[in-house]
Coordinates of C-alpha atoms and ligand atoms in Angstrom, one line a residue:
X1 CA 0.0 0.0 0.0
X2 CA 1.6 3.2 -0.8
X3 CA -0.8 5.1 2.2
X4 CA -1.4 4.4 5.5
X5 CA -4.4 3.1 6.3
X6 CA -6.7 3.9 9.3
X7 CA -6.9 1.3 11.9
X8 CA -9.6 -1.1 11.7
X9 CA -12.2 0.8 14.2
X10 CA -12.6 3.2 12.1
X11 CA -14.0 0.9 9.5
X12 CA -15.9 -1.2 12.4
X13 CA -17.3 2.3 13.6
X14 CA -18.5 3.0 10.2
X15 CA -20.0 -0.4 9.5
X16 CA -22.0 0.1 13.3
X17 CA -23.3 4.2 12.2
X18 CA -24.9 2.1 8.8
X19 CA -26.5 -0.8 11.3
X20 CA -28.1 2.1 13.5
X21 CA -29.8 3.5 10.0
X22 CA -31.4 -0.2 8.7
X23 CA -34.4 -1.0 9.8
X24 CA -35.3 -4.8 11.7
X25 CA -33.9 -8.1 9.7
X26 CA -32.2 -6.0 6.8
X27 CA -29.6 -7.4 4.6
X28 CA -27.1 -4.9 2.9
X29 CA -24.9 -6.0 -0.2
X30 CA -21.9 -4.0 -1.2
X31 CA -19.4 -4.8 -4.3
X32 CA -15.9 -4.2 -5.0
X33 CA -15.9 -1.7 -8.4
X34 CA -15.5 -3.4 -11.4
X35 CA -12.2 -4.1 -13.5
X36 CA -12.7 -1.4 -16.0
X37 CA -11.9 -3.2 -19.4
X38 CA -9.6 -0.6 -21.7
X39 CA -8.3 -2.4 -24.8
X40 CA -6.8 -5.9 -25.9
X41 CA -5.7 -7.5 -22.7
X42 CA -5.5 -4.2 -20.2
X43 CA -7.4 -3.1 -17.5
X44 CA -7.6 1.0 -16.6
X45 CA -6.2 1.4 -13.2
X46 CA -8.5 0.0 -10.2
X47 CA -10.4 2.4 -8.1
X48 CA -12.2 0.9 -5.7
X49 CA -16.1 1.4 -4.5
X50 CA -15.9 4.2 -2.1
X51 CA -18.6 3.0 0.0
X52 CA -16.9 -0.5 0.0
X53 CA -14.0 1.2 0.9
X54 CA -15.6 3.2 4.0
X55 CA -17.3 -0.1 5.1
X56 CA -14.3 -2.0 4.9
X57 CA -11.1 -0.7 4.1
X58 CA -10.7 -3.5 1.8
X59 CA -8.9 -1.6 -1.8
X60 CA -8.8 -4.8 -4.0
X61 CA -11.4 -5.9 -6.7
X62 CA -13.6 -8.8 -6.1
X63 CA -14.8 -8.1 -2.6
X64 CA -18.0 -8.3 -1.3
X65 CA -19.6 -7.2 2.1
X66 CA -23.0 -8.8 3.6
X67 CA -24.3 -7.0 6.4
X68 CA -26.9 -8.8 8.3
X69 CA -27.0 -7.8 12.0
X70 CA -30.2 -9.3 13.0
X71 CA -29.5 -12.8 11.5
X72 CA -29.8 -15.7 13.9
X73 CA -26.6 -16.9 13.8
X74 CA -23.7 -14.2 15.4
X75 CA -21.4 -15.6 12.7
X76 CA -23.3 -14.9 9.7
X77 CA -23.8 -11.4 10.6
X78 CA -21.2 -9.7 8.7
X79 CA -19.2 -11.6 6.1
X80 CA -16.5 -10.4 3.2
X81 CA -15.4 -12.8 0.4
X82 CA -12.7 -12.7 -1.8
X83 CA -11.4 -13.8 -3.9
X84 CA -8.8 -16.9 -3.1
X85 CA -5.7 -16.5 -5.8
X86 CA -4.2 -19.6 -7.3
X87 CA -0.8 -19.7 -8.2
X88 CA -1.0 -18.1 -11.8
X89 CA -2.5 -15.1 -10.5
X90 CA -0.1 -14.2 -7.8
X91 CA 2.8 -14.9 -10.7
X92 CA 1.2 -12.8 -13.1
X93 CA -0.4 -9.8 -10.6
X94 CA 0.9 -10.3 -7.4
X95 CA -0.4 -10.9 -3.7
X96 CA -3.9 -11.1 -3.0
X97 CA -5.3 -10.5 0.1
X98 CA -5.3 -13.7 2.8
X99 CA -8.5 -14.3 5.2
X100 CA -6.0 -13.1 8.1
X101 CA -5.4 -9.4 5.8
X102 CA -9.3 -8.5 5.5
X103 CA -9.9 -9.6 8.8
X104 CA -7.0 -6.9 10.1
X105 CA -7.9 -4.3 7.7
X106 CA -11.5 -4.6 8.1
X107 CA -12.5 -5.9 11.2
X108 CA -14.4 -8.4 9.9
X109 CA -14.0 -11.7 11.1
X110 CA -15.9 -13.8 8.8
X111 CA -14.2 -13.7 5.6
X112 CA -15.1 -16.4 2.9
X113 CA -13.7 -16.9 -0.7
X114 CA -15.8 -16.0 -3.3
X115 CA -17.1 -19.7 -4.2
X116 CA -18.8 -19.6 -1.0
X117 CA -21.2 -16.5 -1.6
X118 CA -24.4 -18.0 -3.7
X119 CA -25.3 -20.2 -0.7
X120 CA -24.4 -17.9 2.2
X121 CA -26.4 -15.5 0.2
X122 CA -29.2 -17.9 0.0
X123 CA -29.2 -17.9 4.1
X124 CA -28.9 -14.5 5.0
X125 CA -31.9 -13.3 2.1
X126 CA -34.1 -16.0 3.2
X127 CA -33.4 -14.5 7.0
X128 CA -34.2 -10.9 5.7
X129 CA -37.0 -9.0 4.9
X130 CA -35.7 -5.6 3.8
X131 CA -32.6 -6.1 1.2
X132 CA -30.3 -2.8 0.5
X133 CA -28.5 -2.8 -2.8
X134 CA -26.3 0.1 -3.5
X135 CA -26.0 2.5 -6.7
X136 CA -24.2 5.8 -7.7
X137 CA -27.1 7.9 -7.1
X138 CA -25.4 11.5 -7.9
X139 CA -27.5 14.3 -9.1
X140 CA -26.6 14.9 -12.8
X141 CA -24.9 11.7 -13.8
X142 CA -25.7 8.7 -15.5
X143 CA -23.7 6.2 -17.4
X144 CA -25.0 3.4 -19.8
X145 CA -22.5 1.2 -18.4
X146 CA -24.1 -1.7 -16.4
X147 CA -21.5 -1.4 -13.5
X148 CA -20.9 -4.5 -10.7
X149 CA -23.6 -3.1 -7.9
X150 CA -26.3 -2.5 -10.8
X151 CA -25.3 -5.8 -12.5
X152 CA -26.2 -7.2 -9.2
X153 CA -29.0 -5.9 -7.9
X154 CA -30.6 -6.9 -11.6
X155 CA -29.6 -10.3 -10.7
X156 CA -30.7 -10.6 -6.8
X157 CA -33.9 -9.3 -7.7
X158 CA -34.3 -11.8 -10.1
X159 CA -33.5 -14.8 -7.5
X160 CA -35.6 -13.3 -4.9
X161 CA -38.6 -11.2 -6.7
X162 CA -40.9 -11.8 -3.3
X163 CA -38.2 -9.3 -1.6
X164 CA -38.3 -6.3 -0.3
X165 CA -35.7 -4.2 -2.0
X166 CA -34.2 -0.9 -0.7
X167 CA -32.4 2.1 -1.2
X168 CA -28.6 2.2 0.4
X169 CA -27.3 4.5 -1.0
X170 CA -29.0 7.8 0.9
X171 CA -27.9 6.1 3.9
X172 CA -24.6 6.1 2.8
X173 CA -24.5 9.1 1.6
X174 CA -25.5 10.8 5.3
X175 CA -23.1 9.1 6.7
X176 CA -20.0 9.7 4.4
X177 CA -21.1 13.2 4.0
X178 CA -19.5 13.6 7.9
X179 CA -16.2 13.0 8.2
X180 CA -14.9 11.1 11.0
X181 CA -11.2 12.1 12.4
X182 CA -9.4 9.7 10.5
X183 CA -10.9 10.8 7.6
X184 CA -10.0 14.6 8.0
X185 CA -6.2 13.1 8.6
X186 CA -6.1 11.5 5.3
X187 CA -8.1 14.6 3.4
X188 CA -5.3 16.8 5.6
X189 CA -2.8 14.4 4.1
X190 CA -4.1 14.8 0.2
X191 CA -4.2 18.5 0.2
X192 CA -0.9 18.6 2.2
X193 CA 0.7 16.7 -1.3
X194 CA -1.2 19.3 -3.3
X195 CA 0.8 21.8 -1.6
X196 CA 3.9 20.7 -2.2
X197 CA 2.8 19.8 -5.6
X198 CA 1.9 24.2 -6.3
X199 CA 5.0 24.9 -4.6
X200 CA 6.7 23.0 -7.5
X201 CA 4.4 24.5 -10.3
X202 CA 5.9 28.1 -8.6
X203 CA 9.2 26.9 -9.3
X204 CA 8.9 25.3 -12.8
X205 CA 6.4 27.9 -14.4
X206 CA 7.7 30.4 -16.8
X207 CA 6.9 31.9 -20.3
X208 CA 7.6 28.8 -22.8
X209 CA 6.3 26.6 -20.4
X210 CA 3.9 23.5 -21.8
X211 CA 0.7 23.5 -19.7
X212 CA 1.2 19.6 -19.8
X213 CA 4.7 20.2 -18.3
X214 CA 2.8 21.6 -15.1
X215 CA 0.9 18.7 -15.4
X216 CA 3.9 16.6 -15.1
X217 CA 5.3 18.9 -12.3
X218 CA 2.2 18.1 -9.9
X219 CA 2.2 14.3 -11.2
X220 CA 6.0 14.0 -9.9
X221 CA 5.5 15.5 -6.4
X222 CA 1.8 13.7 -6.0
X223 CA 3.9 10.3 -6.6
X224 CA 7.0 11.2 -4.9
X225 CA 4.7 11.9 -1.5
X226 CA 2.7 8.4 -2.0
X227 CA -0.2 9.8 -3.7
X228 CA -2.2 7.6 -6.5
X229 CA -1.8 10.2 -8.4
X230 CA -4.2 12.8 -9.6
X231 CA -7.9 12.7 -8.2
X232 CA -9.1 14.1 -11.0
X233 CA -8.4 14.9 -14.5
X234 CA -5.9 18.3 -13.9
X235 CA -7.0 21.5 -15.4
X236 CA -3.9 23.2 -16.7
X237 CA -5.3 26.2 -18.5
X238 CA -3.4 29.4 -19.3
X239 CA -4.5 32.6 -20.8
X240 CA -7.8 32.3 -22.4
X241 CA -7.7 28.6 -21.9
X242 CA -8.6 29.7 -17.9
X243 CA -12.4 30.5 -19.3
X244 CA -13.3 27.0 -20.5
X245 CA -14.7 25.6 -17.5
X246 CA -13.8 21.6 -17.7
X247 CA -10.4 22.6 -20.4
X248 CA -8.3 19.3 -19.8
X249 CA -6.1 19.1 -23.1
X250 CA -3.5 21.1 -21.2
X251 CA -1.6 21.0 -24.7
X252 CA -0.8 24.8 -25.0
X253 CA 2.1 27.0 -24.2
X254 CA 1.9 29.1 -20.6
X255 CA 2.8 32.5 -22.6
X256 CA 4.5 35.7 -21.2
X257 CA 1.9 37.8 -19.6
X258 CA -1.1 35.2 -19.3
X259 CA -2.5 34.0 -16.0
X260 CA -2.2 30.0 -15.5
X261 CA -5.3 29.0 -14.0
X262 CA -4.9 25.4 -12.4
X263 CA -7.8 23.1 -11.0
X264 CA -5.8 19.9 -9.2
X265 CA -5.9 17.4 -6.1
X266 CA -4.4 14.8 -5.0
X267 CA -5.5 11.5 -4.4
X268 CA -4.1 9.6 -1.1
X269 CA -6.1 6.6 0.5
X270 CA -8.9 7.1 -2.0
X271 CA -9.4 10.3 -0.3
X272 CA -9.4 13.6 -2.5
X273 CA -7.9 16.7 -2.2
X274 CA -9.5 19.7 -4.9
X275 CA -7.8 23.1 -4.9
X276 CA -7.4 25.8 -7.4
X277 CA -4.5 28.8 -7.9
X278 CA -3.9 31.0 -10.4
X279 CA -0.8 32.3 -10.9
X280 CA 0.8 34.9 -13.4
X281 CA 3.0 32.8 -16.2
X282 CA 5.9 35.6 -15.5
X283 CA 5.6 35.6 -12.3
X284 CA 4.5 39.0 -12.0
X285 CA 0.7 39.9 -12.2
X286 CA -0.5 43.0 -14.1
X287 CA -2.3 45.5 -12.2
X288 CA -5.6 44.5 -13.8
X289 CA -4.9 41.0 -12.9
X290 CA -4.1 41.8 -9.9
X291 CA -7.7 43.6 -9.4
X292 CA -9.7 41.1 -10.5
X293 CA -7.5 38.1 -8.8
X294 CA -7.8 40.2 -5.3
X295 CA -11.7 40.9 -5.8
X296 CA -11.7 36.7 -5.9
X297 CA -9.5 36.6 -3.4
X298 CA -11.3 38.7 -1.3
X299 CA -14.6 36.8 -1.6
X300 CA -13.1 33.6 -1.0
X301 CA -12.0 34.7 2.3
X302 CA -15.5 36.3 3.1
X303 CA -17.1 33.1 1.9
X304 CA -15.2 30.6 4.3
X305 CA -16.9 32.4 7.1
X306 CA -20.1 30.9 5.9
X307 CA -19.5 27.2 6.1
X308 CA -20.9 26.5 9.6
X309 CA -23.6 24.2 10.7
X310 CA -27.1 24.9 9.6
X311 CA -25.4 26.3 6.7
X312 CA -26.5 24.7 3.1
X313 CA -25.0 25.2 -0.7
X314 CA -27.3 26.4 -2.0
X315 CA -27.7 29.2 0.7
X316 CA -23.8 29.8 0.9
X317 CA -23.9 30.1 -3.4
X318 CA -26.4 32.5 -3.4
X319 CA -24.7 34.6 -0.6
X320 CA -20.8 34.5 -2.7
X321 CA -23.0 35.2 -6.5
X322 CA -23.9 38.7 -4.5
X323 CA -20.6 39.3 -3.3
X324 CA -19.2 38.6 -6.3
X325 CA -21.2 40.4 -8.5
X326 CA -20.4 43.3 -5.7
X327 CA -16.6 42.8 -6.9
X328 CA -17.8 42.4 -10.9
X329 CA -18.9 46.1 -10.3
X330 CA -16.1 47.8 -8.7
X331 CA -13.9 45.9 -11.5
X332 CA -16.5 47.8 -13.9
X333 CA -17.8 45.2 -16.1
X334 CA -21.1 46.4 -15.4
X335 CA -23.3 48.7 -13.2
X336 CA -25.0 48.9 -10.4
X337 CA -27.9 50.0 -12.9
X338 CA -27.4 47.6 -15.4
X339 CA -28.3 45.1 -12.6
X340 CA -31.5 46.9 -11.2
X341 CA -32.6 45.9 -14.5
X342 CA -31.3 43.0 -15.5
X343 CA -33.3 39.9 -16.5
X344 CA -33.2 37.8 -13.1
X345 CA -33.0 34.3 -14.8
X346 CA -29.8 35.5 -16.6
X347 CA -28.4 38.0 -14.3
X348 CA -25.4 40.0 -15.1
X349 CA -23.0 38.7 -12.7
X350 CA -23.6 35.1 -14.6
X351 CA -21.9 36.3 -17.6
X352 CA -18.5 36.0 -15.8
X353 CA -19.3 33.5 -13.0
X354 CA -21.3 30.8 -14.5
X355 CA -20.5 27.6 -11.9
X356 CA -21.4 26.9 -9.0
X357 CA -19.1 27.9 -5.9
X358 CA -18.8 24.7 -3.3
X359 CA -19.3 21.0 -3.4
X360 CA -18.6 18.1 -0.5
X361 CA -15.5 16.4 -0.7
X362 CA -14.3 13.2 0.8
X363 CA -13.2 10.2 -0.9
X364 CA -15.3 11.5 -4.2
X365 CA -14.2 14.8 -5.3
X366 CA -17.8 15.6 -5.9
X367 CA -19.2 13.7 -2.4
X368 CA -22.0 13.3 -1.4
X369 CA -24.4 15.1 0.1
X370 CA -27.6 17.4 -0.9
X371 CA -27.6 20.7 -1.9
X372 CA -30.3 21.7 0.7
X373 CA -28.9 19.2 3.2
X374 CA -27.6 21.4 6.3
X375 CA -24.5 22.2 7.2
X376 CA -23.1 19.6 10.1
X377 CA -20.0 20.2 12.1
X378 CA -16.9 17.7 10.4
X379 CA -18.5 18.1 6.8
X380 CA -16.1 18.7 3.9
X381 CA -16.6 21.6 0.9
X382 CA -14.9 23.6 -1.6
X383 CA -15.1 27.2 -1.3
X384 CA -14.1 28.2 -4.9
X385 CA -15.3 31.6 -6.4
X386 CA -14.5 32.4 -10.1
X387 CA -13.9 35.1 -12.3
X388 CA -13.9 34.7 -16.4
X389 CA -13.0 37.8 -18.4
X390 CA -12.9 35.9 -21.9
X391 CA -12.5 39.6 -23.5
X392 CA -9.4 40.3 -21.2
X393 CA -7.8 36.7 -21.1
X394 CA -8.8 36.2 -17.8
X395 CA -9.8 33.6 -15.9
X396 CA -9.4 32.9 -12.0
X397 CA -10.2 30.3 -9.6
X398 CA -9.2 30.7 -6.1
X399 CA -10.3 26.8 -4.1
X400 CA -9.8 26.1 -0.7
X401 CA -11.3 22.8 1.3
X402 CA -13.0 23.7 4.2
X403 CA -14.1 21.5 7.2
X404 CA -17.4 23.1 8.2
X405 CA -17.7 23.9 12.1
X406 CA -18.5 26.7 14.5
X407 CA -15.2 28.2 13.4
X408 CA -14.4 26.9 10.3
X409 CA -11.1 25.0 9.5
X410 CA -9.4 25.6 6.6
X411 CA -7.5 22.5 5.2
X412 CA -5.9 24.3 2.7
X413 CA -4.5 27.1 5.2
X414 CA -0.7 26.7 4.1
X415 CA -1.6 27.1 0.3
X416 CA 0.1 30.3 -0.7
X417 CA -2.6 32.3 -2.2
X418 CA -1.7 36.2 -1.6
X419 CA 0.0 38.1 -4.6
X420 CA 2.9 38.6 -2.8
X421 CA 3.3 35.1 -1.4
X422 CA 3.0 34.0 -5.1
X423 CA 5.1 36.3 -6.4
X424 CA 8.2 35.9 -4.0
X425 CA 7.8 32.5 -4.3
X426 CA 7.9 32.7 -8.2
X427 CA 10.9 34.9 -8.0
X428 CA 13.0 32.0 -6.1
X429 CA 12.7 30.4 -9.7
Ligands
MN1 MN1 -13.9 21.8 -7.0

């Protein structure tokens, strides 16, 4: 493992917070992700389920988790299988977890190998009355690929059509959307490699630069500090590059006089990290982009103040839109007038700020969580206000990653993200 792992209560903690939320006799069934097939013979990289991976700890493909804390029998009330390797497989890909590992790293001390599961299944439905299957049930997505949980739940319902099946995944989602202490330590931990990964980009960055060569920059120190690597495609964008929102070719040169506008996190544990800077190519902001990357700036640091409980995103977006389009006037892209009459389903300020400004974070770098859901003490968000002057080959993003409390806790707090700060650090170059 290239992370360390949090000792197995937390996992057993996070398996007895889901027991409290299922109702009498209920059976919950989560999968290992699937080996994504890419071409000929070859796998893209493993990920695994992040609830699996919050139940369990287990990171390896082929593992399954029953959850049956009512059943009759004490043994049979939480079981893993996995899969048992033969020889050729631990030639050809290595070690596989033994019963002794999951047991550690989970907790769990019924583990089975996989040829086991149909009849243990068998007992543990036919002892259940309410059945939890889980699915990615984020706003805004879909995907026509039949992945391992929805393959599954096709099938189960299939064998046991008298059942009554359920919904798990709200449940996890209200508990994931809290972060536990260990959790925060590893988010601490992702966003700490990010760090040193922008300190680097302050180093390397100058006119001439290939926006994929930052790319490279942040890849080396996220591996060099035992990162997987990236937790999300990077957004390397300089110039006018900065104002197309999801840019990810990062295939243009950082030019004299542009501002570099990055979107990056690391990924350690499976937990995500999701911060953006922008920095002056040269080193040296104009004063206009100075203006405008100060009027963010500003914001940003108004904005933290408002991630405490009761709290909610939409609320806290709503609040930031006003104070930026406050900014957008003083930087006189438009008047106080224009806005008295402006149409309100396409108001001015939208022109130049057209995302939203905060999302949950966790071991998804979108998490999580409802947009209306309040704010709880040891939740995780972006607080990332934007600015996008396409005329003026502009375009800032400022992201910090706040833990939401009475005081709020910046995770991000050693991120250098004052002009000065950047530009002394630039001039070390
Ligand atoms: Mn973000």
């Amino acid at each position: 493992m290239r992370y360390n792992i949090p000792k197995n209560s937390f996992f057993i903690n996070n398996r007895a917070k889901l027991i409290k939320k299922l109702p009498k006799n209920s059976l919950a069934i989560i999968n290992s992700n699937d080996e994504m097939p890419r071409n000929g013979d070859q796998n893209f990289p493993f990920r695994q389920n992040s609830d699996l991976f919050y139940l369990t700890g287990l990171d390896q493909e082929k593992c399954i988790i029953l959850m049956c804390p009512d059943h009759p029998e004490e043994i049979k009330r939480e079981i893993v299988f996995t899969v048992k390797a033969n020889q050729s497989m631990v030639i050809w890909n290595g070690h596989r977890y033994t019963k002794e590992e999951v047991t550690d790293i989970s907790g769990v001390n019924n583990v089975q190998w996989l040829d086991a599961f149909d009849m243990l299944l068998r007992d543990l439905v036919l002892h259940s009355e309410h059945v939890f299957l889980n699915q990615i049930e984020y706003f805004k997505y879909q995907t026509e690929v039949p992945y391992k949980d929805l393959r599954f739940a096709n099938e189960i319902k299939l064998k046991f059509p008298q059942h009554n099946f359920k919904r798990l995944a709200p449940l996890m989602a209200d508990l994931r959307a809290v972060k536990e202490p260990e959790e925060l330590e590893m988010m601490q931990k992702a966003v700490d490699i990010t760090n040193k990964a922008f300190r680097k980009v302050l180093k390397t960055t100058r006119p001439g630069v290939m926006e994929y060569q930052v790319e490279a920059a942040m890849s080396y120190e996220f591996l060099m500090n035992g990162a997987s690597g990236h937790a999300y495609p990077p957004i390397v964008a300089s110039g006018k590059n900065a104002c197309i929102l999801h840019y990810l070719d990062n295939d243009k040169e950082c030019k004299d006089g542009d501002l570099l506008l990055m979107d990056f996190g690391a990924e350690y544990g499976n937990y995500a990290a999701d911060i953006s800077r922008t920095i002056p190519v040269n080193g040296k902001f104009t004063p206009r982009q100075k203006d405008c990357y100060n009027a963010v700036l500003r914001v940003m640091k108004e904005a933290i103040k408002l991630y405490v409980p009761g709290n909610t995103i939409n609320k806290v977006d709503a609040q930031v839109k006003k104070m930026m389009e406050k900014e957008m006037i003083g930087l006189g892209l438009f008047t106080q007038e224009d806005v008295n009459k402006q149409n309100p389903d396409n108001p001015k300020y939208f022109q130049y700020f057209m995302h939203g400004m905060n999302h949950y974070l966790g071991l998804d770098v979108h998490d999580v969580g409802g947009k209306d859901t309040p704010f709880v003490a040891g939740m995780v968000l972006t607080c990332e206000p934007g600015l996008y002057i396409a005329d003026e080959n502009i375009g800032i993003r400022i992201e910090n990653d706040i833990v939401v409390g009475d005081t709020p806790f910046d995770l991000s707090r050693n991120i250098p993200r004052e002009v000065d700060e950047i530009e002394n650090l630039m001039l070390k170059r």
